[in-house]
Short mmCIF file of C-alpha atoms in Angstrom, two decimals:
data_model
loop_
_atom_site.label_atom_id
_atom_site.label_comp_id
_atom_site.label_asym_id
_atom_site.label_seq_id
_atom_site.Cartn_x
_atom_site.Cartn_y
_atom_site.Cartn_z
CA MET A 1 35.36 137.63 -11.73
CA LYS A 2 33.82 135.73 -14.66
CA ARG A 3 33.72 137.83 -17.79
CA ILE A 4 30.96 138.08 -20.18
CA LEU A 5 30.27 140.69 -23.58
CA CYS A 6 27.10 141.40 -24.74
CA TYR A 7 26.76 141.90 -28.29
CA GLY A 8 22.60 143.37 -29.32
CA ASP A 9 20.70 145.71 -30.39
CA SER A 10 18.27 147.89 -28.59
CA ASN A 11 17.17 145.70 -25.37
CA THR A 12 20.86 145.09 -24.32
CA TYR A 13 22.04 148.53 -24.85
CA GLY A 14 19.02 149.38 -21.97
CA TYR A 15 17.19 151.89 -24.22
CA ASP A 16 14.23 153.68 -23.37
CA PRO A 17 11.39 153.66 -24.93
CA HIS A 18 10.12 156.87 -22.90
CA SER A 19 12.88 158.67 -24.37
CA TYR A 20 12.91 159.57 -27.85
CA LEU A 21 16.41 160.63 -28.07
CA GLY A 22 17.83 157.11 -27.29
CA GLY A 23 18.02 157.20 -24.05
CA ARG A 24 18.33 154.52 -21.59
CA TYR A 25 17.41 152.85 -18.51
CA PRO A 26 20.09 153.13 -15.61
CA GLU A 27 22.25 150.72 -15.23
CA ASP A 28 20.68 149.36 -11.42
CA VAL A 29 17.51 149.29 -13.72
CA ARG A 30 19.39 147.63 -17.55
CA TRP A 31 19.69 143.91 -17.59
CA THR A 32 23.03 144.00 -18.21
CA GLY A 33 23.48 146.01 -15.11
CA LEU A 34 21.82 143.84 -13.22
CA LEU A 35 23.72 140.11 -14.69
CA LYS A 36 27.08 142.95 -12.98
CA ARG A 37 24.79 143.65 -9.37
CA ALA A 38 25.20 139.55 -10.27
CA GLY A 39 28.91 138.99 -10.31
CA TRP A 40 29.39 139.59 -13.69
CA ASP A 41 32.22 142.11 -15.47
CA VAL A 42 30.29 142.45 -18.21
CA VAL A 43 31.08 145.03 -21.42
CA ASN A 44 27.53 146.20 -22.58
CA GLU A 45 27.93 146.73 -26.96
CA GLY A 46 24.39 146.73 -27.40
CA GLN A 47 23.67 149.39 -30.19
CA ASN A 48 20.35 151.13 -30.82
CA GLY A 49 18.74 149.94 -33.87
CA ARG A 50 21.53 147.58 -35.24
CA GLU A 51 20.24 144.29 -36.89
CA ILE A 52 22.40 140.87 -37.65
CA PRO A 53 25.94 142.12 -39.34
CA THR A 54 26.49 140.90 -42.77
CA ARG A 55 29.18 143.63 -44.72
CA GLY A 56 32.15 141.57 -44.25
CA TRP A 57 33.09 144.93 -42.41
CA GLU A 58 30.45 144.90 -39.65
CA ILE A 59 31.58 141.15 -39.35
CA GLN A 60 35.71 142.36 -38.74
CA ALA A 61 34.17 145.18 -35.94
CA ALA A 62 32.24 143.23 -33.47
CA VAL A 63 35.18 139.79 -33.82
CA ARG A 64 37.31 142.83 -33.14
CA ILE A 65 35.13 143.99 -30.61
CA VAL A 66 34.93 140.10 -29.18
CA GLU A 67 38.97 139.98 -29.68
CA ARG A 68 39.67 143.04 -28.01
CA ALA A 69 37.26 142.09 -24.92
CA ALA A 70 39.14 139.05 -24.38
CA PRO A 71 39.13 137.43 -22.05
CA LEU A 72 35.34 136.62 -21.82
CA LYS A 73 33.80 133.46 -20.21
CA VAL A 74 30.84 134.14 -22.62
CA VAL A 75 29.40 136.27 -25.68
CA THR A 76 26.29 136.30 -25.64
CA VAL A 77 24.59 137.50 -28.72
CA MET A 78 20.71 138.54 -29.35
CA LEU A 79 19.29 139.92 -32.69
CA GLY A 80 17.24 139.25 -34.49
CA SER A 81 13.56 141.45 -34.55
CA ASN A 82 15.74 144.95 -35.82
CA ASP A 83 16.12 142.18 -38.90
CA LEU A 84 12.15 141.63 -38.96
CA LEU A 85 11.15 145.25 -38.43
CA GLN A 86 13.65 146.61 -41.15
CA ASN A 87 13.04 144.15 -43.71
CA PRO A 88 9.54 143.23 -44.60
CA VAL A 89 9.09 140.58 -46.88
CA PHE A 90 11.82 138.76 -43.60
CA ARG A 91 11.16 135.27 -42.44
CA ALA A 92 12.75 133.55 -39.29
CA GLU A 93 14.79 131.28 -42.00
CA ASN A 94 15.95 134.81 -43.23
CA VAL A 95 17.08 136.61 -39.81
CA THR A 96 18.47 132.98 -39.67
CA GLU A 97 20.82 132.72 -42.54
CA ARG A 98 22.26 136.13 -41.39
CA MET A 99 22.80 134.16 -37.79
CA GLU A 100 24.07 131.88 -38.99
CA ARG A 101 27.65 133.85 -41.91
CA PHE A 102 27.63 136.03 -38.46
CA LEU A 103 28.26 133.50 -35.67
CA ARG A 104 29.83 130.97 -37.80
CA ASN A 105 32.45 134.71 -37.47
CA ILE A 106 32.77 134.95 -34.22
CA VAL A 107 33.18 131.09 -33.36
CA SER A 108 36.35 130.60 -35.68
CA LYS A 109 37.83 133.30 -34.28
CA LYS A 110 36.89 132.42 -29.72
CA SER A 111 36.61 128.74 -29.68
CA ASP A 112 37.59 129.27 -26.13
CA THR A 113 35.02 131.08 -24.67
CA ARG A 114 31.36 130.17 -24.79
CA ILE A 115 29.07 131.15 -27.32
CA LEU A 116 25.50 131.59 -25.93
CA LEU A 117 22.54 131.95 -28.82
CA ILE A 118 19.82 134.24 -27.18
CA ALA A 119 16.33 133.98 -28.62
CA PRO A 120 14.67 137.40 -28.82
CA PRO A 121 11.44 137.62 -26.66
CA PRO A 122 8.83 137.69 -29.75
CA MET A 123 7.54 140.97 -29.96
CA ARG A 124 3.57 142.18 -28.24
CA PRO A 125 1.06 143.96 -30.09
CA GLY A 126 1.77 147.52 -29.38
CA GLU A 127 2.90 151.10 -31.51
CA TRP A 128 5.48 149.66 -33.99
CA VAL A 129 4.46 145.85 -34.26
CA TYR A 130 0.90 145.76 -36.02
CA GLU A 131 1.84 143.53 -38.52
CA ASP A 132 0.83 139.50 -37.77
CA ARG A 133 4.10 139.03 -39.46
CA LEU A 134 6.83 140.27 -36.66
CA LEU A 135 4.12 138.56 -34.13
CA THR A 136 4.15 135.35 -36.15
CA GLU A 137 7.99 136.00 -37.44
CA SER A 138 9.51 137.09 -34.09
CA ALA A 139 8.16 133.84 -32.45
CA ARG A 140 9.19 131.58 -34.75
CA LEU A 141 12.88 132.12 -34.19
CA SER A 142 13.15 130.67 -30.60
CA VAL A 143 12.80 127.00 -33.22
CA CYS A 144 15.75 128.72 -35.69
CA TYR A 145 18.48 129.72 -33.12
CA ARG A 146 17.92 125.87 -31.28
CA GLN A 147 18.81 124.13 -34.17
CA LEU A 148 21.18 126.55 -35.54
CA ALA A 149 23.18 126.70 -31.89
CA SER A 150 22.85 122.65 -32.71
CA THR A 151 24.73 122.75 -35.90
CA LEU A 152 27.27 125.18 -34.60
CA GLY A 153 27.63 124.08 -31.35
CA VAL A 154 27.15 126.54 -29.33
CA ASP A 155 24.57 127.32 -26.12
CA PHE A 156 20.51 128.59 -26.81
CA ALA A 157 18.43 130.43 -24.71
CA ASP A 158 15.24 131.48 -25.55
CA ALA A 159 14.40 134.65 -23.67
CA GLY A 160 10.48 133.61 -24.86
CA VAL A 161 10.30 131.70 -21.85
CA TRP A 162 11.34 133.49 -19.63
CA ASN A 163 8.04 136.14 -18.76
CA VAL A 164 10.11 139.86 -20.81
CA GLU A 165 7.48 142.24 -20.64
CA ALA A 166 7.18 144.79 -23.06
CA ALA A 167 7.14 148.22 -22.80
CA PHE A 168 4.11 149.68 -24.79
CA ASP A 169 6.18 149.92 -28.06
CA GLY A 170 6.08 146.11 -29.02
CA VAL A 171 9.49 145.92 -29.48
CA HIS A 172 11.51 147.28 -26.29
CA PHE A 173 11.52 145.84 -22.39
CA SER A 174 9.48 146.97 -19.55
CA GLU A 175 11.36 148.10 -16.07
CA ALA A 176 10.03 143.96 -14.91
CA GLY A 177 11.24 143.18 -18.43
CA HIS A 178 14.47 143.66 -17.90
CA THR A 179 14.47 142.27 -14.26
CA ALA A 180 12.99 139.41 -15.93
CA PHE A 181 15.06 138.85 -19.04
CA ALA A 182 18.84 139.32 -16.69
CA GLU A 183 17.13 136.18 -14.01
CA GLY A 184 16.33 134.22 -17.19
CA LEU A 185 20.06 135.04 -17.90
CA ARG A 186 21.50 133.77 -14.75
CA GLU A 187 19.99 130.79 -14.71
CA GLN A 188 20.97 130.19 -18.70
CA LEU A 189 24.57 131.02 -17.44
#
């Protein structure tokens, strides 16, 4: 079986935006669960609210997560939305700088594992997304991340082209969004 570690935020965790206490969609709805049904041994390392790790101890904790899950065929990393949401002056370039520092640490430890950097689908207008900056900069992440992946020699996927439907908040995947994301990722893998 192919083993994959999915490192991300609430959309990797499978957060159900209709739940007020951090609940998840059922496993058979979450994209990680759909990937599992397609034959992958999935290690889901999604966490609600996660930003790109920037402090040394946060980065080392992530490296340990990857090391403990070995052997791995692929590590997917999809982060950046919370960085934009939590930092009102951030642009896509600021987020990409954070991602570069983080990924350089992961790549240096896992040269035998395929790293797939995924640009999250751009945010949509919704209850959490009411600033033009969020719409613009989340859409620009794919261009910045593509260049970063090329620089670092890691694989890249743009989830913005997978027709991932967002829920009412403009950030989290709907049930149909999880299905579309899983299909796009399976094709990419």
